[in-house]
Coordinates of C-alpha atoms and ligand atoms in Angstrom, one line a residue:
Chain A
X4 CA -21.2 -11.4 -22.2
X5 CA -22.0 -8.2 -23.9
X6 CA -22.0 -7.4 -27.2
X7 CA -19.9 -3.6 -26.7
X8 CA -17.2 -3.3 -27.8
X9 CA -14.8 -2.2 -25.2
X10 CA -11.0 -2.4 -27.2
X11 CA -9.2 1.4 -26.9
X12 CA -6.7 1.8 -29.4
X13 CA -3.2 3.9 -28.4
X14 CA -1.6 4.1 -31.4
X15 CA 0.0 0.8 -32.4
X16 CA -1.5 -0.8 -28.9
X17 CA -4.4 -1.9 -29.0
X18 CA -6.0 -2.6 -25.1
X19 CA -9.1 -5.0 -24.7
X20 CA -10.6 -2.1 -22.7
X21 CA -9.8 1.2 -21.6
X22 CA -8.5 0.4 -17.1
X23 CA -4.8 0.0 -17.1
X24 CA -2.8 0.1 -13.4
X25 CA -0.8 3.4 -12.9
X26 CA 2.3 3.1 -12.2
X27 CA 3.8 3.1 -9.0
X28 CA 0.0 2.0 -7.3
X29 CA 0.2 -1.6 -8.4
X30 CA 2.8 -3.0 -7.4
X31 CA 5.2 -5.0 -10.2
X32 CA 1.4 -6.3 -11.2
X33 CA 2.3 -9.6 -9.6
X34 CA 1.6 -8.6 -6.9
X35 CA -2.3 -8.5 -7.2
X36 CA -1.9 -11.8 -9.1
X37 CA -4.4 -13.1 -6.5
X38 CA -6.6 -10.4 -6.4
X39 CA -7.1 -9.4 -9.6
X40 CA -7.0 -11.9 -12.7
X41 CA -4.0 -9.6 -14.5
X42 CA -5.2 -10.7 -17.8
X43 CA -8.4 -8.4 -17.3
X44 CA -6.6 -5.5 -17.7
X45 CA -6.3 -3.3 -20.4
X46 CA -2.3 -3.3 -19.6
X47 CA -0.8 -2.6 -16.1
X48 CA 2.3 0.1 -16.1
X49 CA 3.5 -1.6 -13.9
X50 CA 6.5 0.3 -11.0
X51 CA 8.7 3.5 -12.1
X52 CA 11.5 1.0 -13.2
X53 CA 15.3 3.5 -12.9
X54 CA 18.7 1.5 -14.9
X55 CA 20.0 1.0 -11.8
X56 CA 18.6 -0.8 -8.4
X57 CA 17.1 2.2 -5.6
X58 CA 17.1 2.4 -2.0
X59 CA 14.4 4.9 -2.2
X60 CA 12.8 8.0 0.8
X61 CA 13.8 7.3 4.4
X62 CA 9.4 6.9 5.8
X63 CA 7.1 8.2 6.6
X64 CA 6.3 7.8 2.6
X65 CA 2.6 8.5 2.6
X66 CA 0.4 10.9 5.1
X67 CA -3.4 10.9 4.1
X68 CA -5.1 14.5 3.4
X69 CA -8.2 14.9 2.8
X70 CA -9.6 12.8 -0.5
X71 CA -6.6 11.7 -1.5
X72 CA -2.9 11.4 0.1
X73 CA 1.0 12.7 0.0
X74 CA 3.3 10.4 -1.1
X75 CA 7.5 10.4 -1.1
X76 CA 8.9 6.7 -2.6
X77 CA 11.1 8.4 -4.1
X78 CA 10.7 5.7 -6.9
X79 CA 12.1 2.8 -5.2
X80 CA 12.3 -0.2 -7.4
X81 CA 14.8 -3.0 -8.6
X82 CA 16.1 -1.4 -11.9
X83 CA 15.3 -2.5 -15.2
X84 CA 17.5 -5.8 -15.5
X85 CA 16.2 -7.8 -12.2
X86 CA 12.7 -7.3 -12.8
X87 CA 13.3 -8.3 -16.9
X88 CA 14.0 -11.3 -14.7
X89 CA 12.4 -11.7 -11.6
X90 CA 9.2 -9.5 -12.6
X91 CA 8.2 -10.3 -16.2
X92 CA 8.2 -13.8 -16.4
X93 CA 6.1 -13.3 -13.9
X94 CA 3.5 -11.4 -15.6
X95 CA 3.9 -12.4 -19.2
X96 CA 2.0 -16.6 -17.9
X97 CA -0.6 -13.7 -15.8
X98 CA -1.1 -12.9 -20.0
X99 CA -0.7 -9.0 -18.4
X100 CA -0.1 -6.4 -20.7
X101 CA 3.0 -4.3 -19.1
X102 CA 3.7 -0.9 -20.2
X103 CA 7.0 -0.6 -18.6
X104 CA 7.1 2.9 -16.5
X105 CA 11.2 4.2 -17.2
X106 CA 12.6 7.0 -15.5
X107 CA 16.5 8.3 -16.2
X108 CA 18.1 11.2 -14.9
X109 CA 19.9 11.6 -18.5
X110 CA 18.4 11.5 -22.1
X111 CA 20.7 9.1 -22.3
X112 CA 19.4 6.5 -19.7
X113 CA 16.0 7.7 -21.4
X114 CA 16.9 5.8 -24.3
X115 CA 19.3 3.1 -22.9
X116 CA 16.2 1.7 -20.3
X117 CA 14.2 1.7 -23.7
X118 CA 16.6 -0.6 -25.4
X119 CA 17.4 -3.2 -22.8
X120 CA 12.9 -2.8 -22.8
X121 CA 13.4 -3.2 -26.7
X122 CA 15.0 -6.7 -26.2
X123 CA 13.3 -8.1 -23.4
X124 CA 9.8 -10.1 -24.2
X125 CA 6.4 -9.2 -23.3
X126 CA 6.9 -5.5 -22.7
X127 CA 3.3 -4.1 -24.6
X128 CA 4.6 -0.4 -24.5
X129 CA 7.3 2.5 -22.8
X130 CA 5.9 5.5 -20.1
X131 CA 8.3 8.2 -19.7
X132 CA 8.3 9.3 -16.1
X133 CA 9.1 13.0 -17.3
X134 CA 6.7 13.4 -14.0
X135 CA 8.0 12.5 -11.1
X136 CA 7.4 15.0 -8.5
X137 CA 9.8 13.6 -5.5
X138 CA 13.7 13.0 -7.4
X139 CA 15.6 15.6 -7.5
X140 CA 17.7 14.5 -10.2
X141 CA 16.1 14.1 -14.0
X142 CA 12.4 13.2 -13.5
X143 CA 10.5 15.9 -13.8
X144 CA 13.3 18.3 -14.8
X145 CA 12.8 16.5 -18.0
X146 CA 8.6 17.6 -17.7
X147 CA 8.9 20.5 -16.9
X148 CA 11.2 22.3 -19.9
X149 CA 9.9 22.4 -23.4
X150 CA 12.9 21.3 -25.0
X151 CA 13.8 18.7 -21.8
X152 CA 10.3 16.6 -22.3
X153 CA 11.5 16.9 -26.9
X154 CA 14.7 16.1 -26.3
X155 CA 13.9 13.0 -23.8
X156 CA 10.5 11.6 -26.3
X157 CA 13.0 12.2 -29.5
X158 CA 15.6 10.4 -28.0
X159 CA 13.3 7.3 -26.7
X160 CA 11.1 7.3 -30.0
X161 CA 14.6 6.8 -32.3
X162 CA 15.9 3.9 -29.2
X163 CA 12.7 1.5 -29.4
X164 CA 9.9 0.2 -32.2
X165 CA 7.6 -0.6 -29.1
X166 CA 5.2 2.9 -28.2
X167 CA 6.0 5.3 -26.4
X168 CA 3.8 7.3 -23.6
X169 CA 5.9 10.3 -22.1
X170 CA 4.0 10.7 -19.0
X171 CA 2.3 14.7 -17.9
X172 CA 3.1 16.3 -14.9
X173 CA 0.0 19.3 -13.4
X174 CA 2.9 20.4 -12.2
X175 CA 3.5 23.6 -15.1
X176 CA 1.9 26.5 -16.6
X177 CA 0.3 25.1 -19.0
X178 CA 0.0 20.9 -19.4
X179 CA -1.4 21.3 -23.7
X180 CA 2.0 23.1 -24.8
X181 CA 4.1 19.9 -23.1
X182 CA 1.2 17.5 -24.6
X183 CA 2.0 19.7 -28.1
X184 CA 5.3 18.9 -27.5
X185 CA 5.0 14.9 -27.6
X186 CA 3.6 14.9 -30.4
X187 CA 6.0 16.8 -32.6
X188 CA 8.5 14.9 -31.0
X189 CA 7.0 11.1 -32.2
X190 CA 5.4 10.0 -29.1
X191 CA 3.0 7.1 -29.8
X192 CA 0.1 8.7 -26.7
X193 CA 0.4 10.5 -23.6
X194 CA -0.7 10.1 -20.4
X195 CA -1.9 12.0 -17.2
X196 CA -1.7 13.5 -15.1
X197 CA 0.3 12.5 -12.3
X198 CA 1.3 13.8 -8.8
X199 CA 0.5 17.3 -7.7
X200 CA 3.5 18.3 -5.7
X201 CA 1.9 19.5 -2.5
X202 CA 3.4 19.3 1.5
X203 CA 1.6 19.0 4.7
X204 CA 2.8 19.8 8.5
X205 CA 2.4 18.1 11.7
X206 CA 1.1 21.0 13.3
X207 CA 1.6 20.3 17.2
X208 CA 5.2 19.6 16.1
X209 CA 5.4 21.8 13.5
X210 CA 7.5 19.0 11.7
X211 CA 6.4 18.5 7.8
X212 CA 4.9 15.2 7.3
X213 CA 6.6 13.9 5.1
X214 CA 10.2 12.5 5.3
X215 CA 11.2 14.1 1.7
X216 CA 9.4 17.3 3.0
X217 CA 7.7 17.4 -0.4
X218 CA 5.7 14.2 -1.8
X219 CA 2.6 13.7 -4.4
X220 CA -1.0 14.3 -4.0
X221 CA -3.2 11.8 -5.7
X222 CA -6.4 10.8 -5.0
X223 CA -10.1 12.2 -5.5
X224 CA -9.1 16.2 -4.1
X225 CA -7.2 15.9 -7.9
X226 CA -9.4 14.9 -9.9
X227 CA -11.1 18.7 -10.8
X228 CA -8.2 19.9 -12.4
X229 CA -6.8 16.5 -14.1
X230 CA -10.5 16.0 -16.3
X231 CA -9.3 19.6 -17.3
X232 CA -5.9 18.6 -18.5
X233 CA -7.1 16.3 -19.8
X234 CA -9.8 18.1 -21.9
X235 CA -7.3 21.1 -22.9
X236 CA -4.6 18.5 -23.8
X237 CA -7.5 16.8 -26.7
X238 CA -7.9 19.6 -27.7
X239 CA -4.2 20.5 -28.3
X240 CA -3.0 17.3 -29.6
X241 CA -4.4 14.2 -31.9
X242 CA -1.8 11.0 -30.1
X243 CA -3.8 9.5 -28.1
X244 CA -4.6 10.2 -24.5
X245 CA -4.6 8.2 -20.8
X246 CA -6.5 10.5 -18.2
X247 CA -6.2 9.2 -14.9
X248 CA -6.2 11.1 -11.1
X249 CA -8.2 10.8 -8.4
X250 CA -10.6 7.8 -10.5
X251 CA -12.7 5.1 -7.8
X252 CA -15.6 4.4 -9.3
X253 CA -16.9 4.1 -13.4
X254 CA -18.3 6.9 -13.4
X255 CA -15.0 8.7 -12.8
X256 CA -13.8 6.6 -15.2
X257 CA -16.4 8.1 -18.0
X258 CA -15.8 11.9 -16.9
X259 CA -12.1 11.0 -17.5
X260 CA -13.1 9.6 -21.4
X261 CA -15.7 11.9 -22.2
X262 CA -13.1 14.8 -21.2
X263 CA -11.1 13.6 -24.6
X264 CA -9.2 10.5 -22.3
X265 CA -8.7 7.0 -25.4
X266 CA -7.7 5.2 -21.8
X267 CA -7.8 6.0 -18.3
X268 CA -5.3 5.1 -15.9
X269 CA -6.6 4.2 -11.9
X270 CA -4.0 4.3 -9.5
X271 CA -4.6 5.5 -4.8
X272 CA -8.3 3.7 -5.2
X273 CA -6.0 0.4 -6.0
X274 CA -4.7 1.5 -2.4
X275 CA -8.9 2.0 -1.0
X276 CA -9.9 -1.5 -3.0
X277 CA -7.7 -4.4 -4.8
X278 CA -10.8 -5.5 -5.9
X279 CA -12.1 -2.2 -8.3
X280 CA -11.1 -3.4 -10.7
X281 CA -14.1 -5.8 -11.6
X282 CA -16.4 -3.2 -10.6
X283 CA -15.3 -0.2 -13.1
X284 CA -15.6 -2.9 -16.3
X285 CA -19.3 -3.9 -15.4
X286 CA -19.6 0.3 -14.5
X287 CA -18.8 1.2 -17.8
X288 CA -20.0 -1.8 -19.4
X289 CA -23.8 -0.4 -17.7
X290 CA -23.3 3.5 -18.8
X291 CA -22.7 2.3 -22.5
X292 CA -25.2 0.5 -22.7
X293 CA -28.0 2.0 -20.7
X294 CA -26.5 5.5 -23.3
X295 CA -27.1 3.1 -26.5
X296 CA -22.8 3.4 -27.2
X297 CA -21.9 0.1 -29.3
X298 CA -18.3 0.9 -28.5
X299 CA -15.6 3.0 -26.0
X300 CA -14.0 4.9 -28.2
X301 CA -17.7 6.6 -28.8
X302 CA -17.9 8.9 -26.2
X303 CA -14.1 10.0 -25.7
X304 CA -14.3 13.5 -26.7
X305 CA -17.9 13.7 -25.9
X306 CA -18.4 16.7 -23.7
X307 CA -20.7 19.2 -25.3
X308 CA -19.0 22.7 -24.4
X309 CA -20.8 25.2 -25.2
X310 CA -19.5 27.3 -27.7
X311 CA -16.3 25.7 -26.6
X312 CA -12.8 26.0 -28.6
X313 CA -14.0 30.3 -27.2
X314 CA -13.3 29.1 -23.2
X315 CA -13.6 32.8 -21.1
X316 CA -9.8 32.8 -19.8
X317 CA -10.8 35.6 -17.9
Chain B
X18 CA -6.2 -15.2 -0.9
X19 CA -7.1 -11.9 0.7
X20 CA -11.1 -11.1 0.7
X21 CA -12.6 -7.8 1.7
X22 CA -15.1 -8.1 3.7
X23 CA -18.2 -6.0 4.1
X24 CA -17.6 -7.0 8.5
X25 CA -21.3 -6.1 10.3
X26 CA -20.3 -5.4 14.2
X27 CA -21.4 -7.8 16.2
X28 CA -20.1 -6.3 19.5
X29 CA -18.2 -3.5 20.9
X30 CA -16.8 -4.4 24.1
X31 CA -15.0 -0.8 25.2
X32 CA -12.6 -1.2 27.8
X33 CA -11.8 2.1 28.7
X34 CA -11.9 5.5 27.5
X35 CA -8.9 4.5 24.9
X36 CA -9.7 1.1 23.9
X37 CA -12.3 -1.0 23.1
X38 CA -12.9 -4.6 21.4
X39 CA -14.8 -4.7 18.5
X40 CA -16.5 -8.2 17.3
X41 CA -16.9 -8.5 13.6
X42 CA -18.2 -10.3 11.3
X43 CA -15.9 -12.2 8.4
X44 CA -16.1 -15.9 8.4
X45 CA -13.8 -16.0 5.4
X46 CA -11.0 -13.7 6.9
X47 CA -11.3 -15.6 10.2
X48 CA -11.1 -19.3 9.1
X49 CA -7.8 -18.5 6.8
X50 CA -6.5 -15.8 9.8
X51 CA -2.7 -17.5 10.8
X52 CA -1.6 -16.0 14.5
X53 CA 0.8 -11.5 13.3
X54 CA -1.9 -11.8 10.5
X55 CA -3.6 -8.2 10.1
X56 CA -7.1 -6.8 8.2
X57 CA -6.7 -3.4 6.3
X58 CA -10.0 -1.8 7.8
X59 CA -12.1 1.4 6.9
X60 CA -15.5 2.9 7.0
X61 CA -17.3 2.5 3.9
X62 CA -18.9 5.7 4.2
X63 CA -19.1 9.3 2.4
X64 CA -15.7 11.5 3.9
X65 CA -14.1 8.0 4.8
X66 CA -10.9 8.4 5.6
X67 CA -9.6 6.9 2.1
X68 CA -6.8 4.8 3.2
X69 CA -7.1 2.0 5.3
X70 CA -5.9 1.2 8.8
X71 CA -3.7 -2.0 9.8
X72 CA -5.3 -3.8 12.6
X73 CA -3.5 -6.6 14.1
X74 CA -6.4 -10.1 14.0
X75 CA -6.9 -10.3 17.7
X76 CA -9.5 -13.3 18.5
X77 CA -11.0 -15.6 15.7
X78 CA -14.0 -15.7 16.9
X79 CA -16.2 -19.1 17.2
X80 CA -19.4 -19.9 17.4
X81 CA -21.4 -22.6 19.5
X82 CA -19.9 -25.6 17.1
X83 CA -15.6 -23.6 16.8
X84 CA -15.9 -22.7 14.3
X85 CA -15.5 -19.8 13.0
X86 CA -17.3 -16.4 12.3
X87 CA -16.0 -13.7 12.6
X88 CA -12.7 -12.0 14.0
X89 CA -11.8 -9.4 17.1
X90 CA -9.9 -6.2 17.2
X91 CA -7.8 -4.8 20.0
X92 CA -7.8 -0.9 19.0
X93 CA -6.7 2.3 20.9
X94 CA -8.8 5.8 20.1
X95 CA -4.9 8.0 19.1
X96 CA -6.8 9.0 15.5
X97 CA -9.4 9.5 12.9
X98 CA -9.8 5.4 11.9
X99 CA -8.9 4.3 15.4
X100 CA -12.0 6.9 17.0
X101 CA -14.3 5.5 14.3
X102 CA -13.5 1.7 15.4
X103 CA -14.0 2.8 19.0
X104 CA -17.4 4.8 18.3
X105 CA -19.4 1.7 15.9
X106 CA -22.2 0.4 17.6
X107 CA -23.0 -3.2 16.9
X108 CA -25.8 -3.3 13.2
X109 CA -22.8 -1.1 12.0
X110 CA -20.6 -2.5 9.3
X111 CA -16.8 -1.6 8.4
X112 CA -14.5 -3.1 5.8
X113 CA -12.0 -5.1 6.7
X114 CA -9.8 -6.5 3.7
X115 CA -7.5 -9.2 5.2
X116 CA -5.3 -12.2 6.1
X117 CA -2.5 -10.1 5.6
X118 CA 0.8 -10.9 6.3
X119 CA 3.2 -13.4 7.7
X120 CA 2.4 -14.7 9.7
X121 CA 4.1 -15.2 13.9
X122 CA 6.4 -19.2 14.2
X123 CA 4.1 -21.2 16.8
X124 CA 6.9 -23.6 18.4
X125 CA 6.1 -26.8 19.1
X126 CA 7.9 -28.9 23.1
X127 CA 10.1 -28.4 23.8
X128 CA 10.8 -25.0 22.9
X129 CA 9.0 -22.4 25.3
X130 CA 7.2 -19.5 23.7
X131 CA 7.5 -16.2 26.1
X132 CA 5.6 -12.8 24.0
X133 CA 6.3 -8.9 24.8
X134 CA 4.0 -7.2 24.4
X135 CA 3.5 -3.0 25.5
X136 CA 0.2 -1.5 25.4
X137 CA -1.9 -1.9 22.3
X138 CA 0.8 -4.0 21.0
X139 CA -1.1 -7.1 22.9
X140 CA -3.3 -7.5 20.6
X141 CA -1.2 -10.5 18.4
X142 CA -1.1 -12.5 20.7
X143 CA -4.5 -13.8 21.1
X144 CA -4.6 -16.2 17.9
X145 CA -0.9 -17.0 19.2
X146 CA -1.3 -17.9 22.8
X147 CA -4.2 -19.7 21.3
X148 CA -1.7 -21.6 18.9
X149 CA 1.1 -22.5 21.0
X150 CA -2.0 -24.1 23.3
X151 CA -2.6 -25.9 20.7
X152 CA 0.8 -27.3 20.3
X153 CA 1.1 -27.5 24.3
X154 CA 3.4 -25.4 23.8
X155 CA 5.1 -24.0 26.9
X156 CA 4.2 -19.4 26.9
X157 CA 4.2 -16.7 29.0
X158 CA 2.7 -12.6 28.3
X159 CA 5.1 -10.4 29.3
X160 CA 2.9 -7.2 29.1
X161 CA 3.2 -3.8 30.3
X162 CA 2.1 -1.0 30.3
X163 CA 2.2 2.3 31.7
X164 CA -0.7 2.6 34.8
X165 CA -3.3 -0.6 35.4
X166 CA -5.9 0.8 32.9
X167 CA -3.9 0.5 30.6
X168 CA -3.5 -2.9 30.8
X169 CA -6.8 -5.8 29.6
X170 CA -7.5 -9.3 29.1
X171 CA -5.9 -10.9 32.0
X172 CA -7.4 -13.3 32.4
X173 CA -8.1 -14.1 29.1
X174 CA -4.5 -15.4 28.6
X175 CA -4.8 -17.0 32.7
X176 CA -7.2 -18.1 31.4
X177 CA -5.8 -20.1 29.2
X178 CA -2.9 -21.5 31.0
X179 CA -0.9 -18.7 29.5
X180 CA 1.8 -17.5 33.0
X181 CA 1.6 -13.8 32.9
X182 CA 4.3 -11.6 33.8
X183 CA 2.9 -7.7 34.1
X184 CA 4.4 -4.6 34.5
X185 CA 3.0 -0.8 34.6
X186 CA 5.9 2.0 35.2
X187 CA 3.8 3.5 37.4
X188 CA 3.4 0.2 39.9
X189 CA -0.6 0.7 40.0
X190 CA 0.1 -3.4 38.5
X191 CA 2.5 -6.2 38.2
X192 CA 6.5 -4.8 39.2
X193 CA 7.3 -0.9 38.6
X194 CA 9.4 -0.4 36.4
X195 CA 9.2 -1.9 32.2
X196 CA 8.6 -4.7 31.5
X197 CA 12.1 -6.2 30.4
X198 CA 13.3 -5.7 34.0
X199 CA 11.1 -8.8 34.4
X200 CA 12.2 -10.8 31.3
X201 CA 15.6 -9.6 31.8
X202 CA 15.5 -11.2 34.5
X203 CA 14.2 -14.4 34.1
X204 CA 16.5 -14.7 30.7
X205 CA 19.5 -14.9 32.4
X206 CA 17.6 -17.3 35.2
X207 CA 16.6 -20.2 32.0
X208 CA 18.8 -22.2 31.6
X209 CA 21.5 -22.1 28.0
X210 CA 20.4 -25.2 26.9
X211 CA 16.4 -25.2 27.4
X212 CA 14.6 -24.2 23.8
X213 CA 13.1 -21.1 23.9
X214 CA 11.5 -18.2 21.2
X215 CA 10.2 -15.0 22.4
X216 CA 8.0 -12.9 20.4
X217 CA 7.5 -8.8 21.0
X218 CA 4.9 -5.8 19.4
X219 CA 4.8 -2.7 21.4
X220 CA 6.1 0.9 21.0
X221 CA 10.0 0.2 19.2
X222 CA 11.7 1.6 21.9
X223 CA 10.3 -1.8 23.7
X224 CA 10.8 -4.5 20.9
X225 CA 14.0 -3.2 20.2
X226 CA 15.1 -3.8 23.5
X227 CA 13.7 -6.6 23.4
X228 CA 15.1 -7.7 20.9
X229 CA 18.5 -6.4 22.2
X230 CA 18.6 -8.2 26.2
X231 CA 17.1 -12.1 24.0
X232 CA 20.2 -11.4 21.3
X233 CA 22.9 -10.6 23.3
X234 CA 21.6 -14.1 25.8
X235 CA 21.8 -16.0 22.7
X236 CA 18.1 -16.3 22.1
X237 CA 16.4 -16.0 18.9
X238 CA 12.7 -13.4 18.3
X239 CA 10.1 -12.3 16.0
X240 CA 8.7 -8.5 16.8
X241 CA 5.8 -7.7 15.1
X242 CA 6.6 -4.2 13.7
X243 CA 3.7 -1.5 12.9
X244 CA 4.3 1.1 10.2
X245 CA 2.6 3.3 8.2
X246 CA 1.0 1.3 5.6
X247 CA -0.9 2.2 2.4
X248 CA -2.5 -1.1 0.8
X249 CA -1.2 -4.1 3.1
X250 CA -0.5 -6.2 -0.6
X251 CA 3.1 -4.4 -1.4
X252 CA 1.6 -2.5 -4.5
X253 CA 2.3 1.1 -2.5
X254 CA 5.6 1.1 -0.9
X255 CA 5.8 3.1 2.0
X256 CA 5.3 0.3 4.3
X257 CA 9.4 -0.3 4.8
X258 CA 11.4 -1.0 7.4
X259 CA 15.6 -1.0 7.0
X260 CA 16.9 -5.0 8.1
X261 CA 19.6 -7.4 7.2
X262 CA 19.8 -10.0 6.2
X263 CA 23.1 -10.5 7.9
X264 CA 24.4 -9.1 10.4
X265 CA 27.6 -7.7 8.5
X266 CA 25.6 -6.5 5.3
X267 CA 23.3 -3.2 4.7
X268 CA 20.0 -2.7 5.2
X269 CA 17.9 -2.7 2.8
X270 CA 14.1 -1.5 3.1
X271 CA 11.3 -3.9 3.3
X272 CA 7.7 -4.6 2.2
X273 CA 6.5 -5.3 5.9
X274 CA 3.3 -5.6 4.8
X275 CA 4.3 -8.5 2.9
X276 CA 7.9 -9.8 4.9
X277 CA 6.5 -8.3 7.8
X278 CA 4.7 -7.4 10.1
X279 CA 6.4 -10.2 11.7
X280 CA 10.3 -9.8 11.0
X281 CA 12.9 -11.9 13.1
X282 CA 14.2 -8.9 16.2
X283 CA 17.8 -9.7 15.2
X284 CA 17.5 -8.6 11.2
X285 CA 16.0 -5.0 11.6
X286 CA 17.8 -2.4 11.3
X287 CA 16.9 -0.6 15.1
X288 CA 19.0 2.5 14.2
X289 CA 17.4 4.0 11.4
X290 CA 14.0 2.0 12.3
X291 CA 11.5 5.7 13.0
X292 CA 9.5 5.4 14.7
X293 CA 5.6 4.2 14.3
X294 CA 3.3 7.7 13.9
Ligands
FMN11 C1 2.3 5.8 -3.6 C2 2.7 5.9 -5.3 C3 3.7 5.4 -5.8 C4 3.8 6.5 -7.7 N1 4.6 5.9 -8.4 C5 3.8 6.8 -9.4 C6 5.9 6.0 -10.7 O1 6.5 5.7 -9.5 N2 5.8 6.2 -11.8 C7 4.6 7.5 -12.3 O2 4.6 7.1 -12.8 N3 3.6 8.1 -11.3 C8 3.4 7.3 -10.0 N4 2.7 7.7 -9.4 C9 1.9 8.7 -10.0 C10 -0.1 8.1 -10.3 O3 0.6 7.0 -11.4 C11 -0.5 8.8 -11.0 O4 0.1 9.7 -11.3 C12 -1.1 9.5 -9.9 O5 -1.7 9.0 -8.6 C13 -2.6 9.8 -10.3 O6 -3.6 8.6 -10.1 P1 -4.4 8.8 -8.9 O7 -5.2 9.7 -8.0 O8 -5.5 8.0 -9.5 O9 -3.6 7.5 -8.0 C14 2.0 6.9 -8.1 C15 1.1 7.2 -7.6 C16 1.2 7.0 -5.5 C17 0.3 7.5 -5.3

């Protein structure tokens, strides 16, 4: 066992390591208990939950694109009460740290979800999905409007003492301003990025490849943009950041940490290699040893940008 | 518990311009596999497609002592990954996650088992045929394709005492027309009291027709659906198919990687099922 300190703090929430399963890419967590020891993950952000059950979109729901994929699942889900009754007990048994990703169509729904989950044993934090590109109502409409983002975060803040982590969309001009709005509204941390709104067409049939027409782009294709956005947010806010977008290897984990993320989330990589988790942790530990660091937090935000702050904005 | 095996390609038997059978060294998958289960396959090379693709386990490969050593996949070249499977030479590798999914039920005598395959839908029936033979369950393979060049391994099934009924749309082998033709006639001839399970895998239209024929004559079916899949483990919710728990209940979209790929035919809401891409 190495003596490296892998723990990270996300406000009130301490994680044993910075590796978190990204929402929607790991089911409700229990699906993966056969292939991963769930207690070894920093945390699991479970699939997005509404108050009610949702059927989701008609298939096809995914399509592969160069170095990535589009998805339009449409937040199919069992609703918060069934999650608490049917999934949370098993997650607790596996000693998983559970971050519940919540989604509403109104500010009140987010607050109601927060209240319900505050009373459920075994919830470590709330991730506010204000960034799903795949549903018409709610979600991203809050994430693309500074006022809306502020209102949702402060309403949830008032409704719960759990850590509140809004998840930001990259489908805005200036993601850092949303991180700032979240911080001002009392968020404990922010996570970013959700998927990029995208479209793919079958040129033979000239039809969209997804039934929903649009889908969210994830995977390695988005990584450089996500890294840039994490870096920008790091310059803009003091609260911790969970960075994600296209992480496949330990090197990618380090890239996000160095850009300014305190922890990272891993989504699409689970589909490619469900056994990726110990590889990421070993690789991260190896990197820290190789560079003589005793703790993960030693490398957070350490990217050396010549003449930082005066970035060229041509 | 599924394993991820960086499997050595043992053989590549190209059956035609489109079809091949790839043999893979994967003892752990072979030992655990049940009829109708699948693996998620990808090439581990830079530039290869990111997501794995599902393939039915075709044969269980065994050594001289009968110990499971690997699996084979029946492949039809249609896209990038199937193209790579077609091209891959022995000595190369393919990453194989499995075995996954709910298997076929294996009937026991006096029940009979009829397997209905369309084209590459033959894939899950080799393992089922072997399991049925072990139970001494009388089995028939109904196997249809567009023409004779779409039909393979017929003698493989015959050697295992499976009765084989063939049909091709162009009449170049077996009966001319769809495989549901002889199936329907044979169903009409079977005494009502004779127990039977029908298993089907192939184009959606064929499986739907089989399920409806069977239901009309009061017979149970199992169909193996092949929707687009992202992960094979229940993580992504992309492989959902509409099923009903009762004839009057509304359909629900369930993950075919976990609750399938094998479903009771009467539970599938065929009207809502998008054709496989
Ligand atoms: C199939 C799929 C489903 C997703 N579902 C959700 C969701 O329910 N809630 C959410 O906040 N993000 C969801 N996401 C976004 C991911 O959590 C993540 O932000 C994004 O995929 C980028 O990370 P990655 O490139 O590592 O996948 C989903 C992504 C995918 C691919």
